[in-house]
Coordinates of C-alpha atoms in Angstrom, one line a residue:
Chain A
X1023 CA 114.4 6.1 88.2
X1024 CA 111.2 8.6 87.5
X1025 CA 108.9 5.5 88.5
X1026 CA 110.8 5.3 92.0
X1027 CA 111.2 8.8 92.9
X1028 CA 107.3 9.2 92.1
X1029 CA 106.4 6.1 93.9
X1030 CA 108.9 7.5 97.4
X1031 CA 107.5 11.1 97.0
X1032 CA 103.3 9.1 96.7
X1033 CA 104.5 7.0 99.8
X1034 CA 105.8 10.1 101.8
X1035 CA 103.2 12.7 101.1
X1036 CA 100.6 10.2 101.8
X1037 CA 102.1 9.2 105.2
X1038 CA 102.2 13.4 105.7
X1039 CA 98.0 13.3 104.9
X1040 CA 97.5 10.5 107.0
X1041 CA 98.9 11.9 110.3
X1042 CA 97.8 15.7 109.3
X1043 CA 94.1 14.2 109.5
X1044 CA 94.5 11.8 112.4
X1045 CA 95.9 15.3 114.1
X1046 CA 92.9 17.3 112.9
X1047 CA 90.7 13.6 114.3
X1048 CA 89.2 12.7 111.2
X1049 CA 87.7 9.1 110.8
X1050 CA 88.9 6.8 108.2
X1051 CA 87.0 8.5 105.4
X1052 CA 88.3 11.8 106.1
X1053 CA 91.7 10.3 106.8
X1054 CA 91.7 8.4 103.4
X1055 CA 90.5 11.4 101.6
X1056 CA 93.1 14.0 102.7
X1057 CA 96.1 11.6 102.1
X1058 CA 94.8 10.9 98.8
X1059 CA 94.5 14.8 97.8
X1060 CA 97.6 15.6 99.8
X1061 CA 99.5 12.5 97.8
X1062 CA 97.5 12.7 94.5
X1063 CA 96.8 16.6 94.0
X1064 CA 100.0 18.2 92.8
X1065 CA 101.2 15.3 90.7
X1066 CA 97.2 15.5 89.3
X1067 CA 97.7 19.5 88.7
X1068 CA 101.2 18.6 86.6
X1069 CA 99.8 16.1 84.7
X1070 CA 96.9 18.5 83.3
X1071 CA 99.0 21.1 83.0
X1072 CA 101.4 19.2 80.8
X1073 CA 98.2 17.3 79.2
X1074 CA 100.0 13.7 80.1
X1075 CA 97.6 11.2 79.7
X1076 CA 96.4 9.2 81.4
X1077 CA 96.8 10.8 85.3
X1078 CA 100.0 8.9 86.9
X1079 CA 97.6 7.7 89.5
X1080 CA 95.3 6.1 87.2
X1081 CA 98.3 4.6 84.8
X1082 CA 99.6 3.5 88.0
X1083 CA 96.7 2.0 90.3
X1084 CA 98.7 0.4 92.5
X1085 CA 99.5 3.8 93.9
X1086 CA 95.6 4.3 95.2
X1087 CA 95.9 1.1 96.9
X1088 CA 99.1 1.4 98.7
X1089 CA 97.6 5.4 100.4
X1090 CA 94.3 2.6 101.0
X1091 CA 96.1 0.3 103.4
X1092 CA 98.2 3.2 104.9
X1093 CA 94.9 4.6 106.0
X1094 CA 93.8 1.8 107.4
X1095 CA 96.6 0.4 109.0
X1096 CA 97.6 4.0 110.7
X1097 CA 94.0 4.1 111.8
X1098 CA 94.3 1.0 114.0
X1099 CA 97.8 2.4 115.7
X1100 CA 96.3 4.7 119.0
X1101 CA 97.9 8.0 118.2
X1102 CA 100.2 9.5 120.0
X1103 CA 99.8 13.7 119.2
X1104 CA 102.7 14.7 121.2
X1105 CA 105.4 12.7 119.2
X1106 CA 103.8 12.9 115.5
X1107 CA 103.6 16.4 115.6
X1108 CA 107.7 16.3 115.6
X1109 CA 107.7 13.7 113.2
X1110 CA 105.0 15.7 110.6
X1111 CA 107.9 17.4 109.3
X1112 CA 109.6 14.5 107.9
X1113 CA 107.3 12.8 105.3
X1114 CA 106.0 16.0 104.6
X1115 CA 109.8 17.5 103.6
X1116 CA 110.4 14.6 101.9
X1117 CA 107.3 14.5 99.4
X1118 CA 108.0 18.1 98.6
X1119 CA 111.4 17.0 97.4
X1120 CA 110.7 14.1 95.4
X1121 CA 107.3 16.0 94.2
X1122 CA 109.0 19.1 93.1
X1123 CA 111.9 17.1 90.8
X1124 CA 109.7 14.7 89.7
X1125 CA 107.1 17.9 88.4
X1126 CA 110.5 20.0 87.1
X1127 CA 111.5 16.5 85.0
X1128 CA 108.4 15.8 83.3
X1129 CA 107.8 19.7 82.6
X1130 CA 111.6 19.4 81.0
X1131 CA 110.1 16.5 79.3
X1132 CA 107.6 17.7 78.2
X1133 CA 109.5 20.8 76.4
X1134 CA 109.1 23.7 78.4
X1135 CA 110.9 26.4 79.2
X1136 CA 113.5 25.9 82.2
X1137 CA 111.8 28.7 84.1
X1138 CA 108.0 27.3 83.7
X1139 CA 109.7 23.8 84.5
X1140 CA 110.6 24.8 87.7
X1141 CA 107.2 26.9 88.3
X1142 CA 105.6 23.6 87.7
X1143 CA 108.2 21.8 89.9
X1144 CA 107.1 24.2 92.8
X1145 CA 103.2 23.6 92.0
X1146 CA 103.5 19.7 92.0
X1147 CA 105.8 19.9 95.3
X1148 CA 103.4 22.4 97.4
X1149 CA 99.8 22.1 95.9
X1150 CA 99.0 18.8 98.0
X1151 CA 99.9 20.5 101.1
X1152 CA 97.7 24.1 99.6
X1153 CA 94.8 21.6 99.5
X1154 CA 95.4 20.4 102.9
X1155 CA 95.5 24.0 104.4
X1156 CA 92.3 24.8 102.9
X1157 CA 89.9 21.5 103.6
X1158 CA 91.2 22.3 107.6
X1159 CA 90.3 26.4 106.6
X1160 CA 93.9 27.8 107.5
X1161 CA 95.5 30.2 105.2
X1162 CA 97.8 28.1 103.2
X1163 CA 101.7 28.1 105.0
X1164 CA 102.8 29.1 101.5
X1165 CA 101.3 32.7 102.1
X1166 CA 102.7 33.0 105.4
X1167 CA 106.2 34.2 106.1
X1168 CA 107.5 31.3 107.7
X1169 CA 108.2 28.0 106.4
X1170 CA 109.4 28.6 102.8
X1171 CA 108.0 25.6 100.8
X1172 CA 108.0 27.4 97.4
X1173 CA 111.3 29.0 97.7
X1174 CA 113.0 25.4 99.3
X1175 CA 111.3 23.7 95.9
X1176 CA 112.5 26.6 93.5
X1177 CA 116.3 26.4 94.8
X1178 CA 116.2 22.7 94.3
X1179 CA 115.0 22.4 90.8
X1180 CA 117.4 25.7 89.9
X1181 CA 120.2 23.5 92.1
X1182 CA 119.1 20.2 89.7
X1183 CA 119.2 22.7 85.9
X1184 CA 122.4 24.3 86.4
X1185 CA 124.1 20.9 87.9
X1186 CA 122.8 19.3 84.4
X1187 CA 124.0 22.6 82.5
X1188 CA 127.8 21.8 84.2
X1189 CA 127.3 18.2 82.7
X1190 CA 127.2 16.6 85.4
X1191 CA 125.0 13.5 84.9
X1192 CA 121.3 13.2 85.6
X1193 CA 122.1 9.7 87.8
X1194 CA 123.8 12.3 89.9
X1195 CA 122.0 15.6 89.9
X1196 CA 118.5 14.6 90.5
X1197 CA 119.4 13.2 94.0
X1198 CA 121.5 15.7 95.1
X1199 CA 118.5 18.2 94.3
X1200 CA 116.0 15.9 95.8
X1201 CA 118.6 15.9 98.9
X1202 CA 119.0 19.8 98.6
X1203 CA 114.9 20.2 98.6
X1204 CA 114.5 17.9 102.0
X1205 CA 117.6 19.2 103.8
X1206 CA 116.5 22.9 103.3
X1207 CA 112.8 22.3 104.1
X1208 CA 113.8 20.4 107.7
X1209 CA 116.4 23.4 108.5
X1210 CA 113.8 26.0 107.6
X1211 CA 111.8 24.1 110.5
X1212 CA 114.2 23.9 112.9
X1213 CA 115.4 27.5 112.8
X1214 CA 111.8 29.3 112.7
Chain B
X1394 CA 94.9 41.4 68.6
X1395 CA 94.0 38.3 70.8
X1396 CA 97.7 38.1 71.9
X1397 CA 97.5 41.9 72.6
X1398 CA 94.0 41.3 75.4
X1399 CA 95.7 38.6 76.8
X1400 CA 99.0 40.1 77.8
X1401 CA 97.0 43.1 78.9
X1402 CA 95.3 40.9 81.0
X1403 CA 98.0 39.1 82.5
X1404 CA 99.4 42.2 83.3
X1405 CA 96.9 43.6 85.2
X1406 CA 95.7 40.7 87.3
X1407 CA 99.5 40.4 88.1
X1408 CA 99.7 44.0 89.9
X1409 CA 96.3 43.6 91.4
X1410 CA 97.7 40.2 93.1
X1411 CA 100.7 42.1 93.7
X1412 CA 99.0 44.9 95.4
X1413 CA 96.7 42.4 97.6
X1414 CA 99.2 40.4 98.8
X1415 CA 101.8 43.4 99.7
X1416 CA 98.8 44.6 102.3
X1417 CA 98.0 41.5 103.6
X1418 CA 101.8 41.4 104.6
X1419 CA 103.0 38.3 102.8
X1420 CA 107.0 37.7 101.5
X1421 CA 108.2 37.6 97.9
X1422 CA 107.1 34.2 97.7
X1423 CA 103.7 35.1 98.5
X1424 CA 103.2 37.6 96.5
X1425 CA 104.3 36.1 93.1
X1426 CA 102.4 33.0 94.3
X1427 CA 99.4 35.0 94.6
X1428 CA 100.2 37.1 91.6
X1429 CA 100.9 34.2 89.8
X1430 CA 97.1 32.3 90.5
X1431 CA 95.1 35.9 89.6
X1432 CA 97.3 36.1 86.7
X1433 CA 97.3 32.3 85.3
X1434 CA 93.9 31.0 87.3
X1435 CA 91.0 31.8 85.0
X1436 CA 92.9 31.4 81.4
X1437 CA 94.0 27.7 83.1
X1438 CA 90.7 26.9 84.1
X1439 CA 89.6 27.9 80.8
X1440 CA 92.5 26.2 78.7
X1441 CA 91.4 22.8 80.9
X1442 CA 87.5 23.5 79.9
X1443 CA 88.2 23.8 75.9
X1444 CA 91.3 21.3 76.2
X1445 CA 93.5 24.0 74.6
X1446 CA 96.9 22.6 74.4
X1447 CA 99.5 23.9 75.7
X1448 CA 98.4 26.2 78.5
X1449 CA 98.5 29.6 77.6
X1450 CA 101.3 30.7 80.5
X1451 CA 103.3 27.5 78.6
X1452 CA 103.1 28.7 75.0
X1453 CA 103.6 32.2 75.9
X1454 CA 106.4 31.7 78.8
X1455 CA 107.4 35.0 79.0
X1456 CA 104.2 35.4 80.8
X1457 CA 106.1 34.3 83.8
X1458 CA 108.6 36.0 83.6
X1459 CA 106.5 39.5 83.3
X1460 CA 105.2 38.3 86.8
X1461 CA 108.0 37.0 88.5
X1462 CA 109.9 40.1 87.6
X1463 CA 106.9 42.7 88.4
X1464 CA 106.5 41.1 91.7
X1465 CA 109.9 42.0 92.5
X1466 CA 110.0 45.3 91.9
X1467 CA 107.3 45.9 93.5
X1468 CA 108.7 44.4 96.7
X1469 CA 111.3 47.1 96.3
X1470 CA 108.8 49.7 96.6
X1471 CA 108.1 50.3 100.3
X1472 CA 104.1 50.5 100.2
X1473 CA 101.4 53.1 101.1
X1474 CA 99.0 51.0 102.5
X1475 CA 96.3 54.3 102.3
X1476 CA 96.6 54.6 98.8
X1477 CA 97.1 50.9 97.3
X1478 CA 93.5 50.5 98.6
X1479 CA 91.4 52.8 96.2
X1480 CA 94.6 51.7 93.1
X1481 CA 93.1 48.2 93.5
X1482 CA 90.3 48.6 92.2
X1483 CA 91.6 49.5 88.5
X1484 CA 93.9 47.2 87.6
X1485 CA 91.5 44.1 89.0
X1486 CA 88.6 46.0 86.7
X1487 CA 90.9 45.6 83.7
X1488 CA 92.1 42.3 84.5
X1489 CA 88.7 41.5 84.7
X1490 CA 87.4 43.0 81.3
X1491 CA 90.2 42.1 79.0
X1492 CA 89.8 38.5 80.8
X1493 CA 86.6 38.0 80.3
X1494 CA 86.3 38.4 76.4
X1495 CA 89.4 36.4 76.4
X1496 CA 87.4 33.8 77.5
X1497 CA 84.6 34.2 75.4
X1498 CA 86.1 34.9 72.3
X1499 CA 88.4 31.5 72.5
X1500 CA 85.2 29.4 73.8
X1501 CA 82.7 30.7 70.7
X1502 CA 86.4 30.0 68.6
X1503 CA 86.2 26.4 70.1
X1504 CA 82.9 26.3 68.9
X1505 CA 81.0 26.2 72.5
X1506 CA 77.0 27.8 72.2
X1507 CA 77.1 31.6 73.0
X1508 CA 75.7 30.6 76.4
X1509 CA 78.4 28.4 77.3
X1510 CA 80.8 31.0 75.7
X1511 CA 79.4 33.5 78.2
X1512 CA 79.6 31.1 81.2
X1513 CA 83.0 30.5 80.0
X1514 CA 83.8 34.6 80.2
X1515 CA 82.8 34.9 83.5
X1516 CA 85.0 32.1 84.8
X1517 CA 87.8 32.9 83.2
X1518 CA 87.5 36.6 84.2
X1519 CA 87.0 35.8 87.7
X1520 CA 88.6 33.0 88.8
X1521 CA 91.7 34.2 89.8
X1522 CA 89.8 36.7 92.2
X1523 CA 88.0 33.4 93.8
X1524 CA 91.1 31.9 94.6
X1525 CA 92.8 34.8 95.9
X1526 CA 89.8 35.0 98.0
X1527 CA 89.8 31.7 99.3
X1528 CA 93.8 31.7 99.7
X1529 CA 92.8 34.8 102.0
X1530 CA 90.2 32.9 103.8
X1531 CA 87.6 35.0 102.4
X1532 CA 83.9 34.5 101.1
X1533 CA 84.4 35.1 97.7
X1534 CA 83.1 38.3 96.6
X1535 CA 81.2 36.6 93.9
X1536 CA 79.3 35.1 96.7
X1537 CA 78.4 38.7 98.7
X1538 CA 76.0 40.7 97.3
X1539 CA 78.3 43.5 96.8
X1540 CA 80.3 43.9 93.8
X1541 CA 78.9 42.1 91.1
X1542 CA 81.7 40.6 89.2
X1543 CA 80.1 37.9 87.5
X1544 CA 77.2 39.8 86.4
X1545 CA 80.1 42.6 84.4
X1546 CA 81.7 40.2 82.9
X1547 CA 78.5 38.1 81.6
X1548 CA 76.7 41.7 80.4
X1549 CA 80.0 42.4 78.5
X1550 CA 80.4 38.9 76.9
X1551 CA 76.8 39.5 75.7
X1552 CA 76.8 42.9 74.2
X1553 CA 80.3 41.5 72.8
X1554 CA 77.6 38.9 71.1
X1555 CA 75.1 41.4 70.1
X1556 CA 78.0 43.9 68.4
X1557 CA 79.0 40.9 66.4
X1558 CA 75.4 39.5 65.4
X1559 CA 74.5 43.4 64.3
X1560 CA 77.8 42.6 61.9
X1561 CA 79.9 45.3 63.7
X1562 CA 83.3 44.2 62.8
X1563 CA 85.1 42.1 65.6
X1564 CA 87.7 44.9 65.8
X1565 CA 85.2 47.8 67.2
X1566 CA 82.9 44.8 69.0
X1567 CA 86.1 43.9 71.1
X1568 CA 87.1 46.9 72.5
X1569 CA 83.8 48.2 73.3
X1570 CA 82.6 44.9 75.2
X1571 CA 85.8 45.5 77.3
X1572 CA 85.2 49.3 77.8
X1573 CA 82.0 48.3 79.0
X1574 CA 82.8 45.5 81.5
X1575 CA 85.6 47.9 82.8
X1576 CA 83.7 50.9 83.5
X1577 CA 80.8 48.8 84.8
X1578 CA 83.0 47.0 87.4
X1579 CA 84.6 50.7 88.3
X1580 CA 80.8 52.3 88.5
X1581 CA 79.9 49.1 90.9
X1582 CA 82.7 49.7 93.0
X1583 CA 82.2 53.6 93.3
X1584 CA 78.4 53.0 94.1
X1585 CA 79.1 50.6 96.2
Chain C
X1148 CA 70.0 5.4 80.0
X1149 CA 73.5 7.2 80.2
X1150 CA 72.4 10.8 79.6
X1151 CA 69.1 10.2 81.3
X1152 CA 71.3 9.3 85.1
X1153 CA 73.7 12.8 84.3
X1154 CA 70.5 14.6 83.7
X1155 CA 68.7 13.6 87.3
X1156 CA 72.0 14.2 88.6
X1157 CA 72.0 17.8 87.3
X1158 CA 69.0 19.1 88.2
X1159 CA 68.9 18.1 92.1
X1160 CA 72.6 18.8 92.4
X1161 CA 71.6 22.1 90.7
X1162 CA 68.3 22.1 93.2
X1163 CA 70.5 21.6 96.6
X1164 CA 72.7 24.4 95.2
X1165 CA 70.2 26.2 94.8
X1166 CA 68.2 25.9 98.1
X1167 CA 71.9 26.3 99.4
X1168 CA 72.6 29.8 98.2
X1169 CA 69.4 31.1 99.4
X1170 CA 69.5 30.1 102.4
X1171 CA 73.3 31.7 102.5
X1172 CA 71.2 35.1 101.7
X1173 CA 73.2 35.1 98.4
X1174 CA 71.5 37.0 95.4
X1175 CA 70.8 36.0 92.1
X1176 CA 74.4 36.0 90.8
X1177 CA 75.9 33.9 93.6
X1178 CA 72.6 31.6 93.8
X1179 CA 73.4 30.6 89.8
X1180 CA 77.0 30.4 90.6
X1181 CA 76.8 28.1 93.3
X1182 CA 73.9 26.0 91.8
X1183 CA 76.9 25.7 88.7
X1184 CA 79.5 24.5 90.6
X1185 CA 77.2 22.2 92.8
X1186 CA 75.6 20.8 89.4
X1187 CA 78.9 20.5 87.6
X1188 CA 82.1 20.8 89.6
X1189 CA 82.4 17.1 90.2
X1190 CA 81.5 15.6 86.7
X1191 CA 84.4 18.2 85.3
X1192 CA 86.6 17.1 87.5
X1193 CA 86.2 13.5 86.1
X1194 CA 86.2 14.6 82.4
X1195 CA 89.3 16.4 83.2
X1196 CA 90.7 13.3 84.6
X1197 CA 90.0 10.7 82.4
X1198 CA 90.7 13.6 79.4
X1199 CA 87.1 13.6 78.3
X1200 CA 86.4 15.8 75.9
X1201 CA 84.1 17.9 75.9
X1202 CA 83.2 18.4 79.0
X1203 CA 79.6 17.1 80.0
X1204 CA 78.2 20.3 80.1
X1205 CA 79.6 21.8 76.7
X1206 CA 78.5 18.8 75.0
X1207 CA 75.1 19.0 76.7
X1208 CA 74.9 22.9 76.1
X1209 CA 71.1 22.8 77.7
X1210 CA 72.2 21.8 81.3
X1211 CA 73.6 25.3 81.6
X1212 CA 70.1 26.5 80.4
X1213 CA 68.5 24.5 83.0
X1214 CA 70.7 25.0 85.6
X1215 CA 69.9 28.8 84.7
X1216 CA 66.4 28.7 84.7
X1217 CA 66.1 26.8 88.0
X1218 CA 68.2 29.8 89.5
X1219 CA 65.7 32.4 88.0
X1220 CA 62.9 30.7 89.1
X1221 CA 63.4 29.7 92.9
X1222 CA 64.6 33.5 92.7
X1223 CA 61.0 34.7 92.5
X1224 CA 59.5 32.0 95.1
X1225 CA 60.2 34.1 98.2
X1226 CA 62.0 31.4 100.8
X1227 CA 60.5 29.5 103.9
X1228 CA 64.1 28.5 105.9
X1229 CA 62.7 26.2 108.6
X1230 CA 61.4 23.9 105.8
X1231 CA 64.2 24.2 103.4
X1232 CA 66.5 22.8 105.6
X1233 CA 64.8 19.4 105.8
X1234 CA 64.6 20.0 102.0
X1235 CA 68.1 20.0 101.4
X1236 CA 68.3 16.5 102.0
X1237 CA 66.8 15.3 99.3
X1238 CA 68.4 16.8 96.4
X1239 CA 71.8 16.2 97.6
X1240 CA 70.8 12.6 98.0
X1241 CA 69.8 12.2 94.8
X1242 CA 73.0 13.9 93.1
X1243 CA 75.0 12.3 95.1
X1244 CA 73.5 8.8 93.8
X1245 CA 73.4 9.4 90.2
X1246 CA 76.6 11.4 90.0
X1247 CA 78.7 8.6 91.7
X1248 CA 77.1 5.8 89.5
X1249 CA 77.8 8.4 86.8
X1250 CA 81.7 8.8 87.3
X1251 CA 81.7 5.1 88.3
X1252 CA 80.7 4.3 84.8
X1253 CA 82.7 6.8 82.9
X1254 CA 85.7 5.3 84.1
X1255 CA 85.1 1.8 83.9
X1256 CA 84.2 2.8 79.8
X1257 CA 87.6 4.6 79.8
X1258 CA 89.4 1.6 81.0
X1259 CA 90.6 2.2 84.2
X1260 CA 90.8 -0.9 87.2
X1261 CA 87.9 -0.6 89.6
X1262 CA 89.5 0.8 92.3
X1263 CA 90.2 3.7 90.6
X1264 CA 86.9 3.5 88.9
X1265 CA 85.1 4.1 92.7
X1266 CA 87.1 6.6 93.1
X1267 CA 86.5 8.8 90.5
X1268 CA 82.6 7.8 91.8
X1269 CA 83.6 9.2 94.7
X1270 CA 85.1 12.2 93.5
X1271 CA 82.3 13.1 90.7
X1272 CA 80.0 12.5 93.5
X1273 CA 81.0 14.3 96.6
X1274 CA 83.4 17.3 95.1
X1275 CA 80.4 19.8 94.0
X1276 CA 79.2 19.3 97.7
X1277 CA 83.3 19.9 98.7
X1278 CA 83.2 23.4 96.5
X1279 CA 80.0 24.4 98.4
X1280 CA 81.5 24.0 101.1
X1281 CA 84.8 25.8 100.5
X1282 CA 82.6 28.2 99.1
X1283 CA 80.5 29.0 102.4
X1284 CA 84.3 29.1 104.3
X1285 CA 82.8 25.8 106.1
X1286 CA 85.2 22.7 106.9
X1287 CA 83.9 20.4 104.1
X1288 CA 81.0 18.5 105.7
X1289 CA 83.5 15.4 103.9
X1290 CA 86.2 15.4 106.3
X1291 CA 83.8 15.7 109.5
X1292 CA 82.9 12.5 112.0
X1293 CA 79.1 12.6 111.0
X1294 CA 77.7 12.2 107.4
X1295 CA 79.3 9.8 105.5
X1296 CA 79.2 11.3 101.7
X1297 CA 81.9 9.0 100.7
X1298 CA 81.1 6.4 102.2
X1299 CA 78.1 5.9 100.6
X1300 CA 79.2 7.1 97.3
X1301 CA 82.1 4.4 97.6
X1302 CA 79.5 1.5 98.8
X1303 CA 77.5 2.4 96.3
X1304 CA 80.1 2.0 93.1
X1305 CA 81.0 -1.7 94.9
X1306 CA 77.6 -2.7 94.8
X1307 CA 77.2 -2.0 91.3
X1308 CA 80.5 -3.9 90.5
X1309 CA 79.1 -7.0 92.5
X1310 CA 76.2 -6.9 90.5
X1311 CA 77.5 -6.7 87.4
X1312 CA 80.0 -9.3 88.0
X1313 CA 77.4 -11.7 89.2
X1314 CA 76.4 -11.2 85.7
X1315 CA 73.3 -9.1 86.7
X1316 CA 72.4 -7.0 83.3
X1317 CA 73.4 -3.2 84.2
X1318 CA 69.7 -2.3 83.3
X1319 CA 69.2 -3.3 87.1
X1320 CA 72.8 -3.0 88.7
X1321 CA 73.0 0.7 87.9
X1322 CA 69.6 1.7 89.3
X1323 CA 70.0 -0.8 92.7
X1324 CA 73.4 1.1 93.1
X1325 CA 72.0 4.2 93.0
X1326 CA 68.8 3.8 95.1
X1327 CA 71.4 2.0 97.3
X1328 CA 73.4 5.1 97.8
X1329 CA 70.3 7.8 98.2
X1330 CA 69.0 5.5 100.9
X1331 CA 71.9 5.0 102.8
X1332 CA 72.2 8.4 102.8
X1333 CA 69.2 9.4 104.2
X1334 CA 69.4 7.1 106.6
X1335 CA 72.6 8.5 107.4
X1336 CA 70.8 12.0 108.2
X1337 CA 68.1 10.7 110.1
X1338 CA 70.0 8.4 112.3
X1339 CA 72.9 11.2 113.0

């Protein structure tokens, strides 16, 4: 189950980077680059946090490949700015979900404390977007009062601990968290 | 004693992010973000550098609880945007002494050459500054010609060296170094 | 032939930052910092990633020294801007050749597919330039329409895997590949 909610959340957040750099009109290079940092970059800040070895995107190549030919097949589609800024919100909601439970579980994993498991579930959900805001030189949305990625990704691994404290099985808890962490993040956009 | 400079130091950083990102207006989730990077950004970058294993904000976890629960408090506390101004300037010249020989001391324990060890300070002292800085959108201060930062902490980690080599116990050679890259930083900053 | 392609790469990465900071107006703190992270930000990012240990510039504790003197010196040389900006070129040319070629090879040694291997050429070649850039508050030059860093960086690491599989000894793969990638480079400034 790990290897599928890693490979949805890769598939999402690099979807998110490829439209955020067709928005900001970079070429294929730039377009390649920021949905591999935006898809790659918090997973890669877990992993040498924790010392897991080696990097999830090396162990699995496939996933550089499959962010490859989303670049390049996105970049042949004309783009169509009204309608994707809309649909930004999607992919991007979604990666922080299956990011932040997928950085909580290996942190669990990995032995830490509950509290530093869900810090590092909030660091491997947001820090691809961070990295986004600062190649295009914006303050980072986590610093600004409005959409609440952090908090959104720190309810759902809480939401995905105390549902596995009450015993309820992890088949169950680690979607409904993952639901939790998407639902919250689109409603936080909707009502801002 | 080690234990002792580093939770000083964690401390410190943690109200200086605190205080900087209470007056540039951010929520709770901005401030312990940004208290959370001074606080944890330079002994991470560090721990990465020497392959320390695990990070020290994972072995010692009640790090994060220190900060999460000081930037709380702190949010309770309606600020005084007058005074916070001249009070920053302490605790980020603490945070930046006790940092620095942090540093130092576990690079030469790593075995690193003193220059290295020194380099080693001065990144681990003041890298959580840079990143608040570029969080903020700012040219690091490091980078103006201003307040020398870098130039504090190297001076300390080297009289720190020079203590030691003229076989002054490690237990006068400590605090001194820090005393020295504190009150430096302060006499920068009042000269200024 | 290994150590001899990390040093080039070192000194004109460490040259470009250099020539960079001075012409920024930075002093001589900020000109040795930014000629640090220019010289070694992308080759510890690749240690990091393929868990290299120690880093290429602890091992190597004289790059640091180098990397030091250089800043010293060009300190004392007082600065001609209209020339230095043709300068620039060169230097970042050259790092961006060896260092590619260098991270290409580090992870082909560590085992990784080729894919991933060009990408870690990429990344040890372009991200000092990326720091500078974040650095000097500028969108990284990476992500803009005109010069193609990457590009060339990612040529370059095919080229040498062409070669090499057309069973071409790597005594002349490595340094076609990298002559490849200066060249294309500086084509790419003079034809933009």
């Amino acid at each position: 189950m790990y290897q599928l909610i890693e490979l949805i959340a890769v598939v999402s957040s690099a979807i998110y980077g490829v439209l955020l750099a067709r928005r900001h009109g970079m070429d294929l290079v730039g377009v390649f680059s920021l949905a591999f940092m935006v898809a790659f970059g918090g997973g890669t800040l877990r992993d040498l946090f924790l010392d897991r070895n080696p990097l999830f995107w090396i162990a699995n190549d496939h996933y550089a490949v499959i962010v490859f030919v989303l670049a390049i097949v996105t970049s042949l589609i004309p783009m169509l700015p009204e309608k994707t800024e809309r649909w930004l919100n999607l992919p991007d909601a979604i990666g922080l979900g299956f990011f932040s439970i997928a950085g909580a579980l290996a942190a669990v994993e990995a032995g830490t404390s509950l509290f530093i498991a869900s810090m590092l579930g909030v660091v491997t959900g947001t820090f691809g977007g961070v990295i986004a805001d600062v190649i295009c030189n914006r303050v980072p949305s986590l610093f600004r009062p409005a959409p609440l990625y952090a908090t959104c990704s720190f309810l759902g691994c809480w939401l995905m601990f105390l549902l596995n404290a009450s015993s309820l099985p992890e088949a169950y808890a680690v979607p409904i968290a993952i639901a939790g962490i998407v639902l919250l993040r689109l409603a936080a956009d909707r009502w801002d």
